[in-house]
Short mmCIF file of C-alpha atoms in Angstrom, two decimals:
data_model
loop_
_atom_site.label_atom_id
_atom_site.label_comp_id
_atom_site.label_asym_id
_atom_site.label_seq_id
_atom_site.Cartn_x
_atom_site.Cartn_y
_atom_site.Cartn_z
CA MET A 1085 0.00 0.00 0.00
CA PRO A 1086 1.47 3.43 -0.87
CA TYR A 1087 2.22 5.66 2.09
CA GLU A 1088 -0.53 8.19 2.66
CA PRO A 1089 0.34 10.57 5.49
CA LYS A 1090 -2.16 11.35 8.23
CA ILE A 1091 0.04 13.50 10.45
CA TYR A 1092 2.82 15.71 9.13
CA ARG A 1093 5.58 16.65 11.54
CA GLU A 1094 7.30 20.00 11.45
CA LEU A 1095 9.95 18.43 13.65
CA TYR A 1096 11.15 16.44 10.65
CA LYS A 1097 12.56 19.67 9.24
CA GLU A 1098 14.93 20.08 12.16
CA LYS A 1099 18.56 19.62 11.23
CA ASP A 1100 19.68 17.93 14.43
CA LEU A 1101 17.88 14.69 13.52
CA TYR A 1102 18.92 12.05 11.02
CA HIS A 1103 16.02 10.59 9.05
CA PHE A 1104 15.79 7.21 7.39
CA GLN A 1105 13.10 4.81 6.21
CA VAL A 1106 12.50 1.11 6.65
CA THR A 1107 9.72 -0.55 4.65
CA ILE A 1108 8.58 -4.15 4.71
CA GLU A 1109 5.24 -4.71 2.97
CA GLU A 1110 2.57 -2.67 4.80
CA THR A 1111 4.96 -1.55 7.53
CA ASP A 1112 6.34 1.76 6.26
CA LEU A 1113 8.49 3.44 8.91
CA ASP A 1114 9.84 6.96 8.82
CA ILE A 1115 12.44 7.23 11.59
CA ALA A 1116 14.42 10.09 13.11
CA ILE A 1117 17.24 9.86 15.66
CA ARG A 1118 20.09 12.10 16.76
CA GLN A 1119 22.49 12.61 13.85
CA GLU A 1120 25.53 11.61 15.85
CA ARG A 1121 23.91 8.32 16.86
CA PHE A 1122 23.19 7.00 13.38
CA ASN A 1123 25.22 4.32 11.66
CA PRO A 1124 24.19 1.79 8.97
CA LYS A 1125 23.94 -0.97 11.57
CA ILE A 1126 21.05 0.91 13.20
CA LYS A 1127 18.97 0.62 10.03
CA ASP A 1128 19.84 -3.07 9.72
CA MET A 1129 18.73 -3.66 13.32
CA VAL A 1130 15.39 -2.00 12.65
CA TYR A 1131 14.86 -4.04 9.50
CA LEU A 1132 15.60 -7.32 11.28
CA LEU A 1133 13.31 -6.44 14.19
CA VAL A 1134 10.40 -5.53 11.92
CA GLN A 1135 10.98 -8.59 9.76
CA LYS A 1136 11.00 -10.89 12.78
CA GLU A 1137 7.89 -9.34 14.34
CA ARG A 1138 5.97 -9.41 11.07
CA LEU A 1139 6.78 -13.08 10.55
CA LEU A 1140 5.68 -13.96 14.07
CA LEU A 1141 2.39 -12.11 13.61
CA LYS A 1142 1.73 -13.54 10.14
CA ASP A 1143 2.45 -17.07 11.34
CA TYR A 1144 0.05 -16.56 14.24
CA ILE A 1145 -2.70 -15.25 11.95
CA LYS A 1146 -2.40 -18.42 9.86
CA LYS A 1147 -3.31 -20.37 13.01
CA ASP A 1148 -5.99 -17.91 14.09
CA PRO A 1149 -7.44 -16.24 10.96
CA GLU A 1150 -10.29 -14.65 12.93
CA PHE A 1151 -7.72 -12.39 14.60
CA ILE A 1152 -7.24 -10.30 11.46
CA LYS A 1153 -10.98 -10.16 10.70
CA ALA A 1154 -12.24 -9.13 14.13
CA LEU A 1155 -13.81 -5.67 14.38
CA GLU A 1156 -14.51 -6.04 18.09
CA PRO A 1157 -12.26 -7.04 21.02
CA TYR A 1158 -10.83 -10.49 20.42
CA ALA A 1159 -8.98 -12.82 22.78
CA PRO A 1160 -5.87 -14.37 21.18
CA LEU A 1161 -5.11 -18.06 21.49
CA PRO A 1162 -2.72 -19.42 24.15
CA GLY A 1163 0.86 -19.03 23.01
CA ALA A 1164 0.13 -15.98 20.85
CA PRO A 1165 3.13 -13.70 20.18
CA LEU A 1166 3.67 -10.43 22.03
CA SER A 1167 2.33 -8.46 19.07
CA ALA A 1168 -1.06 -10.19 19.19
CA LEU A 1169 -1.25 -9.94 22.97
CA SER A 1170 -0.33 -6.23 23.03
CA MET A 1171 -2.71 -5.31 20.22
CA SER A 1172 -5.56 -7.29 21.79
CA LYS A 1173 -5.04 -5.64 25.18
CA ALA A 1174 -5.23 -2.14 23.68
CA ALA A 1175 -8.18 -3.08 21.48
CA GLN A 1176 -10.05 -4.42 24.52
CA LEU A 1177 -9.76 -1.02 26.22
CA ALA A 1178 -10.87 0.81 23.09
CA GLY A 1179 -13.63 -1.60 22.06
CA VAL A 1180 -12.26 -2.39 18.59
CA GLY A 1181 -10.59 -5.28 16.78
CA PRO A 1182 -6.90 -5.90 17.48
CA MET A 1183 -5.67 -5.01 13.98
CA ALA A 1184 -6.66 -1.41 14.76
CA ALA A 1185 -3.45 -1.25 16.82
CA VAL A 1186 -1.00 -2.89 14.42
CA ALA A 1187 0.66 0.28 13.10
CA GLY A 1188 1.10 1.66 16.59
CA TYR A 1189 2.63 -1.62 17.72
CA PHE A 1190 5.41 -1.46 15.13
CA SER A 1191 6.07 2.22 15.84
CA GLU A 1192 6.41 1.48 19.53
CA ILE A 1193 8.66 -1.58 19.40
CA VAL A 1194 11.05 0.13 16.99
CA GLY A 1195 11.02 3.33 19.04
CA LYS A 1196 11.77 1.54 22.28
CA MET A 1197 14.61 -0.41 20.71
CA LEU A 1198 16.17 2.72 19.22
CA SER A 1199 15.86 4.63 22.50
CA ASN A 1200 18.68 2.41 23.77
CA TYR A 1201 20.95 4.10 21.21
CA SER A 1202 19.60 7.65 20.87
CA GLY A 1203 18.24 10.14 23.39
CA GLU A 1204 15.70 11.31 20.83
CA VAL A 1205 13.66 8.98 18.66
CA ILE A 1206 10.63 9.55 16.45
CA VAL A 1207 9.07 6.63 14.61
CA GLU A 1208 6.08 7.07 12.31
CA ASN A 1209 4.18 4.24 10.68
CA GLY A 1210 1.53 5.62 8.36
CA GLY A 1211 0.74 8.53 10.66
CA ASP A 1212 1.02 6.62 13.94
CA ILE A 1213 3.91 7.93 16.01
CA TRP A 1214 6.02 6.85 18.97
CA LEU A 1215 8.41 9.50 20.19
CA LYS A 1216 10.93 10.27 22.89
CA LEU A 1217 12.25 13.82 22.93
CA LYS A 1218 14.95 15.94 24.53
CA LYS A 1219 13.52 19.29 23.48
CA THR A 1220 10.12 20.75 22.63
CA ARG A 1221 8.98 19.88 19.13
CA THR A 1222 5.80 20.30 17.10
CA VAL A 1223 3.67 17.62 15.48
CA GLY A 1224 1.78 19.13 12.57
CA ILE A 1225 -1.75 17.88 11.91
CA PHE A 1226 -3.07 16.88 8.50
CA ALA A 1227 -6.88 16.76 8.41
CA GLY A 1228 -7.81 16.26 4.78
CA ASN A 1229 -9.84 19.13 3.36
CA SER A 1230 -10.47 20.76 6.74
CA PRO A 1231 -9.30 24.40 6.94
CA PHE A 1232 -7.26 23.34 9.99
CA SER A 1233 -5.18 20.96 7.89
CA ASN A 1234 -1.44 21.80 8.03
CA ARG A 1235 -2.25 25.01 9.91
CA ILE A 1236 -2.14 23.76 13.48
CA GLY A 1237 0.10 21.42 15.40
CA LEU A 1238 0.63 19.82 18.79
CA GLU A 1239 3.49 21.21 20.86
CA ILE A 1240 5.10 18.31 22.72
CA ASN A 1241 7.05 18.86 25.93
CA PRO A 1242 9.96 16.41 26.18
CA ASN A 1243 9.20 15.83 29.86
CA ARG A 1244 5.93 14.16 28.84
CA THR A 1245 7.63 11.66 26.55
CA PRO A 1246 7.83 8.84 25.61
CA LEU A 1247 4.37 9.10 24.08
CA GLY A 1248 2.24 7.67 21.34
CA ILE A 1249 0.50 10.14 19.01
CA CYS A 1250 -1.83 8.40 16.57
CA THR A 1251 -4.55 9.51 14.22
CA SER A 1252 -7.52 8.02 12.44
CA SER A 1253 -9.52 9.59 9.65
CA GLY A 1254 -12.77 8.80 7.93
CA THR A 1255 -11.84 10.97 4.95
CA VAL A 1256 -8.10 10.37 4.42
CA GLY A 1257 -6.22 7.17 3.63
CA HIS A 1258 -7.19 3.54 3.12
CA SER A 1259 -7.54 2.35 6.72
CA LEU A 1260 -10.95 0.99 7.66
CA SER A 1261 -13.07 3.60 9.44
CA PHE A 1262 -16.79 3.86 10.11
CA GLY A 1263 -16.60 7.54 11.06
CA LYS A 1264 -16.46 10.84 9.21
CA ALA A 1265 -13.85 12.78 11.19
CA ASP A 1266 -11.17 14.49 9.11
CA ALA A 1267 -8.77 13.72 11.93
CA MET A 1268 -9.04 12.04 15.31
CA VAL A 1269 -5.72 12.47 17.11
CA ILE A 1270 -4.97 10.60 20.33
CA VAL A 1271 -2.05 11.22 22.69
CA ALA A 1272 -1.39 8.29 25.01
CA GLU A 1273 1.28 6.65 27.12
CA SER A 1274 1.48 3.92 24.46
CA ALA A 1275 1.36 4.17 20.67
CA ILE A 1276 -0.41 0.81 20.63
CA LEU A 1277 -3.20 2.20 22.80
CA ALA A 1278 -3.30 5.52 20.93
CA ASP A 1279 -3.76 3.69 17.62
CA ALA A 1280 -6.65 1.58 18.87
CA VAL A 1281 -8.40 4.49 20.61
CA ALA A 1282 -8.01 6.75 17.57
CA THR A 1283 -9.89 4.17 15.50
CA ALA A 1284 -12.64 3.77 18.08
CA ALA A 1285 -13.12 7.50 18.64
CA CYS A 1286 -13.10 8.27 14.91
CA ASN A 1287 -15.81 5.66 14.38
CA MET A 1288 -18.06 7.67 16.71
CA VAL A 1289 -17.91 10.88 14.67
CA LYS A 1290 -20.80 11.01 12.21
CA SER A 1291 -21.42 14.77 12.48
CA GLU A 1292 -20.09 17.87 14.24
CA ARG A 1293 -22.28 17.05 17.24
CA ASP A 1294 -20.16 13.96 17.90
CA LEU A 1295 -16.77 15.69 18.16
CA GLU A 1296 -16.92 16.41 21.88
CA ARG A 1297 -18.46 13.03 22.66
CA ALA A 1298 -15.61 11.25 20.88
CA VAL A 1299 -13.00 13.26 22.77
CA ASN A 1300 -14.65 12.53 26.11
CA PHE A 1301 -14.85 8.83 25.25
CA ALA A 1302 -11.13 8.75 24.52
CA LEU A 1303 -10.14 10.55 27.72
CA ASP A 1304 -12.11 8.07 29.81
CA ILE A 1305 -9.76 5.26 28.72
CA PRO A 1306 -6.84 4.70 31.13
CA GLY A 1307 -3.55 5.66 29.51
CA VAL A 1308 -5.01 8.28 27.15
CA ILE A 1309 -3.86 11.78 28.10
CA GLY A 1310 -5.10 13.93 25.21
CA ALA A 1311 -7.58 13.87 22.33
CA LEU A 1312 -8.38 16.14 19.40
CA SER A 1313 -11.18 15.66 16.87
CA ILE A 1314 -11.68 17.64 13.66
CA LEU A 1315 -14.54 17.68 11.17
CA GLY A 1316 -14.60 20.45 8.60
CA ASP A 1317 -14.22 23.81 10.34
CA LYS A 1318 -15.10 22.45 13.80
CA MET A 1319 -12.89 20.82 16.41
CA ALA A 1320 -12.94 19.58 19.99
CA ALA A 1321 -9.92 19.04 22.22
CA LYS A 1322 -9.34 17.90 25.77
CA GLY A 1323 -6.48 16.81 28.01
CA TYR A 1324 -2.81 17.17 27.09
CA ILE A 1325 -3.34 19.08 23.85
CA ARG A 1326 -1.29 22.25 23.40
CA LEU A 1327 -2.22 23.67 20.00
CA VAL A 1328 0.09 26.00 18.09
CA THR A 1329 -0.24 27.61 14.68
CA LEU A 1330 2.13 26.54 11.92
#
């Protein structure tokens, strides 16, 4: 599937970070670490980790094909890999199927591994981000045809990281969504959780009247610390959401 961005990051323009990409099938990672910490072995390590985790998950799905089809919380079989267990746990909290958390899972495992080598790490997988920062940076928001698109961003304090920042959209991209939000952005302690909750909250937005309800739903889930919903020229935000103009 071609990469279709959901969240654009102004921080990717900063010259103190080295950016590289790792792509294996649907997993399309855009990664930034401190320039002085990069070497070619780092990229190889990421590739091998993603390859291994994808194979484990694909092998599991062959044994349990309902896992990939489920649109509601689904209990994995005994002996399931960490990926399936982690995705299912987040999906249970959000009330969605476990595959709603797959992009966030890969962002998080790569980010955590790289944080052993670099004090700053940003990993994006199709708009789902795991980050650990050393200075304040801005995450720009893409919201389709909304007038807010590329005009506002989230200012992220490094003291609040590591964090997951994930988005779901009913109008942008190919991911399955039953909602109509131009952007549903979730900030959470885990990118896996943020990914699942973004899907669930976006599904709730059928009209402008649902924006606040979706945000409140998200903030009621343990581990979620901020939520922002956008539909056209209307938005709702609550929790750890510091908006700045771009």
